[in-house]
Amino acid sequence: MPLPNATPSTAAQSRVQHYAAKALVMLALLALGGVVWKVREVFHARQAQERHYAESELHIINQWQAESVAKWRNQRLADAMALSEDALLAKALAQWRAAPSPTNELLLTERLRVLQEQARYSAAYLLDSQGRLLLSAQGAASATLPKAEQLALKSALSSARASSVEPRRDPFFAFPFFSLLAPLFQGTEPLGAVWLVSDVRTDLYPLAEKWPTASQSAESSIVARSSSDVLFLSPLRHRKDAELSFRIPLTQHGDPVVQAVDGARGVFYANDYRHTPVKAAASPVPGSPWFVVSKIDTAEAFANAKSREVLALSLPITLGLLFAGLVFAALQRRARLREENLKLELQRNMHWLEGAQKAATIGAFAYDTSTETFTLSSMACSIFDYKAGQTMRLSQWVSLIHPECRARVLAEHQSVLQQHQSLRMQYRICRDSDQETRWIQVWGEFESLPSEAPHGRVTGTVQDITERKQTEQALADYRTALEQKVRLDPLTHIANRRALDEHVSTQWQRAMRQQRPLSLLMLDIDHFKHYNDHYGHIEGDECLQRVAQALAASVSRVDEMVARYGGEEFAILLPDTDAPQAMAMAQKICAAVGNLGIAHAASATAAHVTISIGVACIHPLFIAPSAELIHTLEDPSMAQMLFEQADAALYAAKQQGRNRAVLQPTLTLNTDDAA
């Protein structure tokens, strides 16, 4: 029923709007029903598509890994074949066997060293036709091939082709390895062979461990079939120490590795060694008895895809409901809320302005030069911890300024008032209530008042920047720490060559100026290359770390420095230390390293890791030296003579049998020597 004061046209318009609103709501509901029906069809179609995509992804990853393993194996076989066809290598071996000499031996050991360093083999040996080791990259070798390699050698010599031994463990090495035997002939007569050894932990296993996407259960393994079971050649993610030891009987037909060796290819579903349902893919490695099996838990493989589809397909429904709700609310409340929205917008803007000032900790102030008083906003009062609504006198403001900043701040404040300049400054304040020191930043402009000449007013903002200052200080501390880290050796966490050179330069100049002794110890781990060949580079790195820790624990004074000089060499700089003291320190360090008890089965010196030390000392003694003389001797390049002395002593220690310290005669600089 229309209102008493409503006109007929107004009532008709109201009815039209009412029916239009109802019609719009009905259309929205019909559209929503159609969307739900369509979404259901699309959901099932996308589920099938996601399943196909997941299977294709697993198949591609498996093929990629299998190709990587095949490429690795083919490259190793190609290396061995190239050695067999190398006539120069065979000729050099024949000449050395006929007339052994250091020159001929050096040619062969250099070739073996190139194979280790450039082709990344863990070991390389020259053998005679009976399987006896003749040479390694380090020189003469005396041992006999393990039984499996003996059989491979006979096969290689009889077929005149390189032969391989599958990955295995043997007491000959402390790590699992893969062997290649490359036969060498002089004409048709067999001369011997080259034995190439790869540490499969560093060369082969990473090829199967790489997975291009993040996953909690995905893993790939390299397997080989034996007479009654399947052997895992590589590690497993969910089972420790599985490589070359874990086997699955061929009777477990539901396991993916058994299905793989029985001929399953592409993507299939099975239960793995954990009895967990998995989606798997298998590929043979061409030219080998190996198979690469990649798998992922079925629950993980489809969980993420299902979640994505539910979220993606529920979005249209959510948007439809939201649109219908918005339309309905807009039609019902548009007129009534128009005025309220204007009021709320005004209140929101006011709250936003106040909140922005609080968030930025910015307050406003005005300083009257005639009364020497400050008028502060509420935020400014909070910054100074001053009671709101009161003016602040100049003397009160001065008392809040930190004593270290007071003179500078007052001078700048006076300059602004006298020269009518802009005010830009940062300083510290000490608040009365909590005695807390805070950093503030003040920006202001001088405003002249013609009615009150020559007085005026400074208006501006004050901001609490304590957190920013603290952040800047933290960044400065971080940069300092980063610079220190650049001077650390990343493996041993002691000083590196760069830090040593800088410290030697500083201490050399100090020794020259104060005429104090300066000593240097050069250390070398005995037979370390043999240690790496026998135990592998992983244990070699751990040996370096333990020796470095023992060296660092042996020094105690502030200016003393332990540094890794390069490879297995270390250096210790001992300022203000004469020759007897340096020699005593060297003996102490030799004992400390020996007490570590690190086994070294390949050492010709001792059953454990030992070191050789060269000790050098320089002692400047000047009588009334000239400034020019001191300036010349302080040149950091002069310190090279200390390194040369220590190197000579280290060489002598090695010549005398290693596991000892040798002192080079003290180098004394006097006025005549310097001239």
Short mmCIF file of N, CA, C and O in Angstrom, two decimals, residues 80-81 84 127-129 145 148-165 179-185 188 190-195:
data_model
loop_
_atom_site.label_atom_id
_atom_site.label_comp_id
_atom_site.label_asym_id
_atom_site.label_seq_id
_atom_site.Cartn_x
_atom_site.Cartn_y
_atom_site.Cartn_z
N ALA A 80 87.89 -46.49 -21.16
CA ALA A 80 88.70 -47.71 -21.15
C ALA A 80 89.08 -48.13 -22.56
O ALA A 80 90.23 -48.53 -22.83
N MET A 81 88.14 -48.04 -23.51
CA MET A 81 88.45 -48.41 -24.90
C MET A 81 89.50 -47.49 -25.49
O MET A 81 90.39 -47.92 -26.23
N SER A 84 92.85 -48.63 -24.36
CA SER A 84 93.29 -49.84 -25.06
C SER A 84 93.81 -49.53 -26.45
O SER A 84 94.71 -50.22 -26.96
N LEU A 127 98.92 -52.47 -14.64
CA LEU A 127 99.08 -53.86 -14.22
C LEU A 127 99.90 -54.62 -15.25
O LEU A 127 99.94 -54.25 -16.44
N ASP A 128 100.52 -55.70 -14.81
CA ASP A 128 101.10 -56.62 -15.79
C ASP A 128 100.02 -57.63 -16.19
O ASP A 128 98.89 -57.60 -15.69
N SER A 129 100.34 -58.52 -17.10
CA SER A 129 99.32 -59.44 -17.62
C SER A 129 98.90 -60.49 -16.59
O SER A 129 97.89 -61.17 -16.78
N LEU A 145 95.58 -57.83 -7.98
CA LEU A 145 94.17 -57.55 -8.21
C LEU A 145 93.27 -58.45 -7.37
O LEU A 145 93.58 -59.63 -7.16
N ALA A 148 87.67 -60.77 -8.48
CA ALA A 148 86.73 -60.38 -9.54
C ALA A 148 87.44 -59.63 -10.65
O ALA A 148 87.16 -59.82 -11.84
N GLU A 149 88.38 -58.74 -10.28
CA GLU A 149 89.12 -58.00 -11.30
C GLU A 149 90.09 -58.91 -12.06
O GLU A 149 90.39 -58.67 -13.24
N GLN A 150 90.60 -59.98 -11.39
CA GLN A 150 91.46 -60.94 -12.08
C GLN A 150 90.70 -61.61 -13.22
O GLN A 150 91.21 -61.76 -14.34
N LEU A 151 89.45 -62.01 -12.94
CA LEU A 151 88.65 -62.64 -13.99
C LEU A 151 88.36 -61.67 -15.12
O LEU A 151 88.41 -62.04 -16.30
N ALA A 152 88.05 -60.39 -14.76
CA ALA A 152 87.80 -59.40 -15.80
C ALA A 152 89.05 -59.14 -16.63
O ALA A 152 88.97 -58.89 -17.84
N LEU A 153 90.25 -59.19 -16.00
CA LEU A 153 91.50 -58.98 -16.74
C LEU A 153 91.72 -60.10 -17.75
O LEU A 153 92.10 -59.85 -18.91
N LYS A 154 91.48 -61.36 -17.34
CA LYS A 154 91.64 -62.46 -18.29
C LYS A 154 90.70 -62.30 -19.47
O LYS A 154 91.07 -62.53 -20.63
N SER A 155 89.46 -61.90 -19.20
CA SER A 155 88.49 -61.70 -20.28
C SER A 155 88.94 -60.58 -21.21
O SER A 155 88.84 -60.70 -22.44
N ALA A 156 89.46 -59.49 -20.63
CA ALA A 156 89.88 -58.35 -21.45
C ALA A 156 91.07 -58.72 -22.33
O ALA A 156 91.14 -58.34 -23.51
N LEU A 157 92.05 -59.48 -21.79
CA LEU A 157 93.22 -59.86 -22.58
C LEU A 157 92.87 -60.87 -23.66
O LEU A 157 93.42 -60.82 -24.76
N SER A 158 91.94 -61.77 -23.36
CA SER A 158 91.58 -62.77 -24.37
C SER A 158 90.74 -62.18 -25.49
O SER A 158 90.84 -62.60 -26.63
N SER A 159 89.90 -61.19 -25.18
CA SER A 159 89.03 -60.60 -26.21
C SER A 159 89.59 -59.31 -26.79
O SER A 159 89.04 -58.78 -27.75
N ALA A 160 90.70 -58.81 -26.18
CA ALA A 160 91.31 -57.55 -26.62
C ALA A 160 90.32 -56.40 -26.56
O ALA A 160 90.36 -55.47 -27.36
N ARG A 161 89.40 -56.44 -25.59
CA ARG A 161 88.43 -55.39 -25.39
C ARG A 161 88.34 -55.07 -23.89
O ARG A 161 88.58 -55.92 -23.05
N ALA A 162 88.00 -53.82 -23.60
CA ALA A 162 87.87 -53.41 -22.21
C ALA A 162 86.77 -54.22 -21.52
O ALA A 162 85.75 -54.55 -22.12
N SER A 163 87.00 -54.54 -20.27
CA SER A 163 86.05 -55.31 -19.47
C SER A 163 85.74 -54.56 -18.19
O SER A 163 86.56 -53.78 -17.70
N SER A 164 84.52 -54.78 -17.65
CA SER A 164 84.10 -54.05 -16.45
C SER A 164 83.69 -55.03 -15.36
O SER A 164 83.36 -56.18 -15.64
N VAL A 165 83.73 -54.55 -14.12
CA VAL A 165 83.25 -55.30 -12.95
C VAL A 165 82.17 -54.45 -12.31
O VAL A 165 82.38 -53.28 -12.01
N SER A 179 84.78 -51.09 -11.44
CA SER A 179 86.10 -51.30 -12.04
C SER A 179 86.00 -51.44 -13.55
O SER A 179 85.02 -51.97 -14.09
N LEU A 180 87.08 -50.96 -14.23
CA LEU A 180 87.24 -51.13 -15.66
C LEU A 180 88.67 -51.62 -15.92
O LEU A 180 89.63 -51.08 -15.34
N LEU A 181 88.82 -52.64 -16.75
CA LEU A 181 90.13 -53.16 -17.12
C LEU A 181 90.34 -52.91 -18.61
O LEU A 181 89.59 -53.44 -19.46
N ALA A 182 91.33 -52.07 -18.95
CA ALA A 182 91.63 -51.72 -20.34
C ALA A 182 92.92 -52.43 -20.75
O ALA A 182 94.00 -52.06 -20.26
N PRO A 183 92.88 -53.47 -21.60
CA PRO A 183 94.09 -54.23 -21.94
C PRO A 183 95.01 -53.42 -22.85
O PRO A 183 94.57 -52.60 -23.65
N LEU A 184 96.32 -53.66 -22.72
CA LEU A 184 97.34 -53.01 -23.53
C LEU A 184 98.16 -54.09 -24.23
O LEU A 184 98.57 -55.08 -23.60
N PHE A 185 98.44 -53.90 -25.52
CA PHE A 185 99.17 -54.88 -26.33
C PHE A 185 100.33 -54.21 -27.05
O PHE A 185 100.28 -53.02 -27.38
N THR A 188 100.68 -58.25 -31.03
CA THR A 188 99.69 -59.20 -30.54
C THR A 188 100.03 -59.72 -29.16
O THR A 188 99.28 -60.51 -28.59
N PRO A 190 100.32 -59.43 -25.21
CA PRO A 190 99.74 -58.60 -24.12
C PRO A 190 100.84 -58.05 -23.21
O PRO A 190 101.74 -58.78 -22.79
N LEU A 191 100.75 -56.75 -22.94
CA LEU A 191 101.70 -56.10 -22.03
C LEU A 191 101.15 -56.01 -20.60
O LEU A 191 101.90 -56.03 -19.63
N GLY A 192 99.86 -55.84 -20.48
CA GLY A 192 99.24 -55.62 -19.17
C GLY A 192 97.91 -54.91 -19.37
O GLY A 192 97.23 -55.09 -20.39
N ALA A 193 97.55 -54.06 -18.44
CA ALA A 193 96.27 -53.37 -18.51
C ALA A 193 96.29 -52.15 -17.61
O ALA A 193 97.16 -51.99 -16.74
N VAL A 194 95.30 -51.26 -17.83
CA VAL A 194 95.05 -50.13 -16.94
C VAL A 194 93.79 -50.45 -16.14
O VAL A 194 92.76 -50.81 -16.71
N TRP A 195 93.89 -50.32 -14.84
CA TRP A 195 92.75 -50.58 -13.93
C TRP A 195 92.20 -49.23 -13.49
O TRP A 195 92.88 -48.48 -12.80
#
